[in-house]
């Protein structure tokens, strides 16, 4: 079944040459829809069918030095944009700001990939997880049409740690988010690699993957996208 696989390159690689080289090594043909999200400076120059941004300004135009507008992304033909990644939430990004970013993206018909997660310990129980996710999603999606939003469920402890959630846990949470919030689809992210990707993709309610570290390794990433 066709799913969505999103590569979050974060602040990598360091040069345009490396970024172009990395994109060239990623297979263009996949049974899934594959989106590369390079650093914003490289976005207009990297060649790949589907490109996404890693963040956007809540404002569309005006005196906001250094910001990237949803209008800029739209004029580059960008189709997707990650919003509310845990690394940005750690830098102080709050749900109200995330909500404004979602509004700006939807105004320009860019599909947001809204990241939600929870806590720092693996031991948190299921009830606590859905409590935290529920309050993040309620605030983030206020006055937003949920059917236009893709959610990426990323437990904070699983990101970049080499300790993924279990596919069964990802499935349960994807089912919870889809049923309770009516979003377009739910991706899983957190230490996905070429060995475990299929076990997540085969879950019925998991609509795809958000991949960080492994998306910088072309051989691994090509195995993930099939
Ligand atoms: C991420 O940063 O969104 C992510 C999922 O990273 P990693 O795959 O490296 O855990």
mmCIF file of C-alpha atoms and ligand atoms in Angstrom:
data_model
loop_
_atom_site.group_PDB
_atom_site.id
_atom_site.type_symbol
_atom_site.label_atom_id
_atom_site.label_comp_id
_atom_site.label_asym_id
_atom_site.label_seq_id
_atom_site.Cartn_x
_atom_site.Cartn_y
_atom_site.Cartn_z
ATOM 1 C CA UNK A 1 0.000 0.000 0.000
ATOM 2 C CA UNK A 2 1.211 3.489 -0.864
ATOM 3 C CA UNK A 3 2.405 5.376 2.229
ATOM 4 C CA UNK A 4 4.234 8.664 2.828
ATOM 5 C CA UNK A 5 7.929 8.624 3.739
ATOM 6 C CA UNK A 6 9.461 11.928 4.793
ATOM 7 C CA UNK A 7 13.223 12.515 5.109
ATOM 8 C CA UNK A 8 14.120 15.158 7.697
ATOM 9 C CA UNK A 9 17.720 16.144 6.969
ATOM 10 C CA UNK A 10 17.708 18.682 9.828
ATOM 11 C CA UNK A 11 20.905 20.848 9.738
ATOM 12 C CA UNK A 12 22.675 18.440 7.349
ATOM 13 C CA UNK A 13 24.644 18.215 5.139
ATOM 14 C CA UNK A 14 26.981 21.195 5.339
ATOM 15 C CA UNK A 15 27.413 22.138 1.682
ATOM 16 C CA UNK A 16 25.227 22.467 -1.396
ATOM 17 C CA UNK A 17 27.448 19.997 -3.226
ATOM 18 C CA UNK A 18 26.861 17.356 -0.558
ATOM 19 C CA UNK A 19 23.121 18.041 -0.521
ATOM 20 C CA UNK A 20 22.858 17.701 -4.300
ATOM 21 C CA UNK A 21 24.948 14.515 -4.136
ATOM 22 C CA UNK A 22 22.759 13.038 -1.411
ATOM 23 C CA UNK A 23 19.522 13.765 -3.299
ATOM 24 C CA UNK A 24 20.987 12.234 -6.485
ATOM 25 C CA UNK A 25 21.612 8.973 -4.640
ATOM 26 C CA UNK A 26 18.000 8.645 -3.413
ATOM 27 C CA UNK A 27 15.868 6.459 -5.710
ATOM 28 C CA UNK A 28 13.259 8.428 -7.637
ATOM 29 C CA UNK A 29 11.012 5.391 -7.972
ATOM 30 C CA UNK A 30 9.275 3.956 -4.914
ATOM 31 C CA UNK A 31 5.928 2.341 -4.173
ATOM 32 C CA UNK A 32 5.551 5.138 -1.614
ATOM 33 C CA UNK A 33 5.412 8.938 -1.869
ATOM 34 C CA UNK A 34 8.853 10.124 -0.779
ATOM 35 C CA UNK A 35 9.501 13.694 0.385
ATOM 36 C CA UNK A 36 12.966 15.126 1.033
ATOM 37 C CA UNK A 37 13.203 18.003 3.538
ATOM 38 C CA UNK A 38 16.679 19.540 3.122
ATOM 39 C CA UNK A 39 17.883 22.663 4.945
ATOM 40 C CA UNK A 40 15.937 25.657 3.619
ATOM 41 C CA UNK A 41 18.970 27.232 1.893
ATOM 42 C CA UNK A 42 19.303 24.158 -0.337
ATOM 43 C CA UNK A 43 15.612 23.632 -0.961
ATOM 44 C CA UNK A 44 15.373 25.459 -4.322
ATOM 45 C CA UNK A 45 18.527 23.728 -5.588
ATOM 46 C CA UNK A 46 18.062 20.108 -4.573
ATOM 47 C CA UNK A 47 16.435 18.041 -7.338
ATOM 48 C CA UNK A 48 13.774 15.569 -6.213
ATOM 49 C CA UNK A 49 10.136 14.993 -7.140
ATOM 50 C CA UNK A 50 8.632 15.932 -3.763
ATOM 51 C CA UNK A 51 10.299 18.456 -1.480
ATOM 52 C CA UNK A 52 9.308 19.728 1.926
ATOM 53 C CA UNK A 53 10.462 22.384 4.378
ATOM 54 C CA UNK A 54 11.413 21.808 8.007
ATOM 55 C CA UNK A 55 9.672 24.887 9.420
ATOM 56 C CA UNK A 56 7.773 28.029 8.431
ATOM 57 C CA UNK A 57 7.040 31.464 9.829
ATOM 58 C CA UNK A 58 3.628 32.046 11.444
ATOM 59 C CA UNK A 59 3.590 35.421 9.607
ATOM 60 C CA UNK A 60 3.150 35.664 5.860
ATOM 61 C CA UNK A 61 4.884 39.003 5.166
ATOM 62 C CA UNK A 62 6.342 42.048 6.871
ATOM 63 C CA UNK A 63 9.112 43.036 9.241
ATOM 64 C CA UNK A 64 10.196 39.584 10.392
ATOM 65 C CA UNK A 65 13.912 39.356 9.638
ATOM 66 C CA UNK A 66 15.190 35.883 8.865
ATOM 67 C CA UNK A 67 11.799 34.200 8.598
ATOM 68 C CA UNK A 68 10.571 31.977 5.740
ATOM 69 C CA UNK A 69 6.985 32.569 4.660
ATOM 70 C CA UNK A 70 4.472 29.944 3.553
ATOM 71 C CA UNK A 71 4.135 32.127 0.456
ATOM 72 C CA UNK A 72 7.877 31.687 -0.270
ATOM 73 C CA UNK A 73 7.499 27.916 0.070
ATOM 74 C CA UNK A 74 4.447 27.880 -2.146
ATOM 75 C CA UNK A 75 6.225 29.836 -4.884
ATOM 76 C CA UNK A 76 9.020 27.244 -4.819
ATOM 77 C CA UNK A 77 6.455 24.481 -5.388
ATOM 78 C CA UNK A 78 6.925 22.999 -1.924
ATOM 79 C CA UNK A 79 4.092 20.619 -1.043
ATOM 80 C CA UNK A 80 4.826 19.689 2.564
ATOM 81 C CA UNK A 81 6.225 21.370 5.676
ATOM 82 C CA UNK A 82 7.200 19.877 9.027
ATOM 83 C CA UNK A 83 5.811 21.856 11.977
ATOM 84 C CA UNK A 84 6.317 21.524 15.728
ATOM 85 C CA UNK A 85 9.227 19.097 15.645
ATOM 86 C CA UNK A 86 10.321 18.220 19.189
ATOM 87 C CA UNK A 87 13.685 19.914 18.548
ATOM 88 C CA UNK A 88 11.783 23.169 17.931
ATOM 89 C CA UNK A 89 9.453 22.624 20.867
ATOM 90 C CA UNK A 90 12.589 22.235 23.010
ATOM 91 C CA UNK A 91 13.733 25.643 21.726
ATOM 92 C CA UNK A 92 10.538 27.104 23.205
ATOM 93 C CA UNK A 93 8.009 26.731 20.412
ATOM 94 C CA UNK A 94 4.510 26.622 21.932
ATOM 95 C CA UNK A 95 1.230 25.179 20.662
ATOM 96 C CA UNK A 96 -0.237 28.635 19.933
ATOM 97 C CA UNK A 97 2.635 29.419 17.555
ATOM 98 C CA UNK A 98 2.372 25.972 15.975
ATOM 99 C CA UNK A 99 -1.333 26.610 15.378
ATOM 100 C CA UNK A 100 -0.501 29.897 13.592
ATOM 101 C CA UNK A 101 2.058 28.089 11.414
ATOM 102 C CA UNK A 102 -0.559 25.494 10.445
ATOM 103 C CA UNK A 103 -2.974 28.273 9.467
ATOM 104 C CA UNK A 104 -0.301 29.974 7.319
ATOM 105 C CA UNK A 105 0.557 26.724 5.515
ATOM 106 C CA UNK A 106 -3.037 25.743 4.841
ATOM 107 C CA UNK A 107 -3.757 29.205 3.444
ATOM 108 C CA UNK A 108 -1.111 28.442 0.781
ATOM 109 C CA UNK A 109 -2.302 24.845 0.298
ATOM 110 C CA UNK A 110 0.871 23.319 1.741
ATOM 111 C CA UNK A 111 0.257 20.122 3.705
ATOM 112 C CA UNK A 112 1.568 20.418 7.272
ATOM 113 C CA UNK A 113 3.328 17.468 8.879
ATOM 114 C CA UNK A 114 2.554 18.229 12.502
ATOM 115 C CA UNK A 115 4.918 16.525 14.937
ATOM 116 C CA UNK A 116 3.616 15.479 18.332
ATOM 117 C CA UNK A 117 5.292 13.365 20.974
ATOM 118 C CA UNK A 118 5.624 12.946 24.640
ATOM 119 C CA UNK A 119 8.024 12.837 27.559
ATOM 120 C CA UNK A 120 11.533 11.608 28.006
ATOM 121 C CA UNK A 121 11.082 8.175 29.598
ATOM 122 C CA UNK A 122 10.119 4.947 27.854
ATOM 123 C CA UNK A 123 8.195 3.889 30.940
ATOM 124 C CA UNK A 124 5.326 6.364 30.580
ATOM 125 C CA UNK A 125 2.095 4.433 30.377
ATOM 126 C CA UNK A 126 -0.403 4.539 27.551
ATOM 127 C CA UNK A 127 -2.899 6.764 29.386
ATOM 128 C CA UNK A 128 -0.256 9.395 30.044
ATOM 129 C CA UNK A 129 0.810 9.272 26.385
ATOM 130 C CA UNK A 130 -2.676 9.896 25.059
ATOM 131 C CA UNK A 131 -3.188 12.669 27.656
ATOM 132 C CA UNK A 132 -0.114 14.546 26.440
ATOM 133 C CA UNK A 133 -0.821 13.920 22.762
ATOM 134 C CA UNK A 134 -4.467 14.858 23.250
ATOM 135 C CA UNK A 135 -3.633 18.240 24.742
ATOM 136 C CA UNK A 136 -0.943 18.985 22.114
ATOM 137 C CA UNK A 137 -3.307 18.100 19.266
ATOM 138 C CA UNK A 138 -6.308 19.940 20.714
ATOM 139 C CA UNK A 139 -4.276 23.148 20.980
ATOM 140 C CA UNK A 140 -2.371 22.742 17.706
ATOM 141 C CA UNK A 141 -5.482 21.976 15.653
ATOM 142 C CA UNK A 142 -7.768 24.706 17.030
ATOM 143 C CA UNK A 143 -9.841 26.139 14.129
ATOM 144 C CA UNK A 144 -7.926 23.951 11.657
ATOM 145 C CA UNK A 145 -9.508 21.412 9.290
ATOM 146 C CA UNK A 146 -7.855 18.211 10.577
ATOM 147 C CA UNK A 147 -8.438 16.384 7.283
ATOM 148 C CA UNK A 148 -5.779 18.639 5.715
ATOM 149 C CA UNK A 149 -3.122 17.825 8.327
ATOM 150 C CA UNK A 150 -0.708 14.893 8.518
ATOM 151 C CA UNK A 151 0.460 14.104 12.045
ATOM 152 C CA UNK A 152 3.843 12.536 12.822
ATOM 153 C CA UNK A 153 3.829 10.705 16.135
ATOM 154 C CA UNK A 154 7.384 10.916 17.475
ATOM 155 C CA UNK A 155 8.000 9.825 21.075
ATOM 156 C CA UNK A 156 10.761 12.189 22.229
ATOM 157 C CA UNK A 157 12.810 9.363 23.746
ATOM 158 C CA UNK A 158 12.845 7.531 20.402
ATOM 159 C CA UNK A 159 14.211 10.417 18.311
ATOM 160 C CA UNK A 160 17.862 9.854 17.412
ATOM 161 C CA UNK A 161 18.283 7.402 20.311
ATOM 162 C CA UNK A 162 18.443 4.089 18.458
ATOM 163 C CA UNK A 163 15.467 2.980 20.628
ATOM 164 C CA UNK A 164 12.345 2.965 18.455
ATOM 165 C CA UNK A 165 8.843 2.452 19.833
ATOM 166 C CA UNK A 166 7.325 -0.940 19.069
ATOM 167 C CA UNK A 167 5.286 -1.123 15.853
ATOM 168 C CA UNK A 168 2.277 -2.210 17.972
ATOM 169 C CA UNK A 169 2.577 0.936 20.108
ATOM 170 C CA UNK A 170 2.858 3.110 16.975
ATOM 171 C CA UNK A 171 -0.263 1.405 15.575
ATOM 172 C CA UNK A 172 -2.265 1.966 18.773
ATOM 173 C CA UNK A 173 -1.348 5.634 18.900
ATOM 174 C CA UNK A 174 -1.995 6.104 15.163
ATOM 175 C CA UNK A 175 -5.459 4.586 15.652
ATOM 176 C CA UNK A 176 -6.097 6.863 18.663
ATOM 177 C CA UNK A 177 -5.037 10.026 16.793
ATOM 178 C CA UNK A 178 -6.955 9.161 13.618
ATOM 179 C CA UNK A 179 -10.138 8.248 15.487
ATOM 180 C CA UNK A 180 -10.107 11.116 17.965
ATOM 181 C CA UNK A 181 -8.882 13.948 15.711
ATOM 182 C CA UNK A 182 -9.860 12.911 12.156
ATOM 183 C CA UNK A 183 -6.505 13.887 10.651
ATOM 184 C CA UNK A 184 -5.463 12.952 7.115
ATOM 185 C CA UNK A 185 -2.950 10.327 8.265
ATOM 186 C CA UNK A 186 -0.496 9.524 11.042
ATOM 187 C CA UNK A 187 3.201 8.830 10.444
ATOM 188 C CA UNK A 188 5.592 7.245 12.923
ATOM 189 C CA UNK A 189 9.041 8.754 13.589
ATOM 190 C CA UNK A 190 11.852 7.844 15.969
ATOM 191 C CA UNK A 191 14.928 5.710 15.210
ATOM 192 C CA UNK A 192 13.471 4.226 12.033
ATOM 193 C CA UNK A 193 16.093 2.371 9.989
ATOM 194 C CA UNK A 194 16.267 -0.090 7.115
ATOM 195 C CA UNK A 195 15.884 -3.037 9.509
ATOM 196 C CA UNK A 196 12.727 -1.907 11.316
ATOM 197 C CA UNK A 197 10.970 0.282 8.702
ATOM 198 C CA UNK A 198 8.834 -2.503 7.227
ATOM 199 C CA UNK A 199 7.449 -3.463 10.636
ATOM 200 C CA UNK A 200 6.065 0.085 10.994
ATOM 201 C CA UNK A 201 4.898 0.397 7.379
ATOM 202 C CA UNK A 202 2.945 -2.844 7.665
ATOM 203 C CA UNK A 203 0.772 -1.441 10.497
ATOM 204 C CA UNK A 204 -2.698 -0.666 9.193
ATOM 205 C CA UNK A 205 -3.130 2.793 10.749
ATOM 206 C CA UNK A 206 0.475 3.964 10.367
ATOM 207 C CA UNK A 207 0.348 6.087 7.203
ATOM 208 C CA UNK A 208 4.101 6.311 6.748
ATOM 209 C CA UNK A 209 7.365 7.365 8.334
ATOM 210 C CA UNK A 210 9.299 10.461 9.347
ATOM 211 C CA UNK A 211 12.974 9.526 9.139
ATOM 212 C CA UNK A 212 15.863 11.561 10.556
ATOM 213 C CA UNK A 213 19.330 9.980 10.837
ATOM 214 C CA UNK A 214 18.752 7.132 8.361
ATOM 215 C CA UNK A 215 17.633 9.574 5.668
ATOM 216 C CA UNK A 216 21.229 10.832 5.440
ATOM 217 C CA UNK A 217 22.461 7.327 4.548
ATOM 218 C CA UNK A 218 21.394 6.744 0.925
ATOM 219 C CA UNK A 219 21.792 2.942 0.999
ATOM 220 C CA UNK A 220 19.690 2.662 4.151
ATOM 221 C CA UNK A 221 17.135 5.182 2.995
ATOM 222 C CA UNK A 222 16.737 3.473 -0.374
ATOM 223 C CA UNK A 223 15.954 0.233 1.470
ATOM 224 C CA UNK A 224 13.383 2.076 3.634
ATOM 225 C CA UNK A 225 11.565 3.544 0.621
ATOM 226 C CA UNK A 226 11.617 0.148 -1.096
HETATM 227 C C1 LIG B 1 13.307 13.069 13.608
HETATM 228 O O1 LIG B 1 14.171 13.872 13.908
HETATM 229 O O2 LIG B 1 12.191 13.455 13.262
HETATM 230 C C2 LIG B 1 13.629 11.641 13.676
HETATM 231 C C3 LIG B 1 12.654 10.791 13.582
HETATM 232 O O3 LIG B 1 14.961 11.336 13.844
HETATM 233 P P1 LIG B 1 15.589 9.840 13.876
HETATM 234 O O4 LIG B 1 14.985 9.073 12.723
HETATM 235 O O5 LIG B 1 17.055 10.061 13.731
HETATM 236 O O6 LIG B 1 15.206 9.237 15.192
#
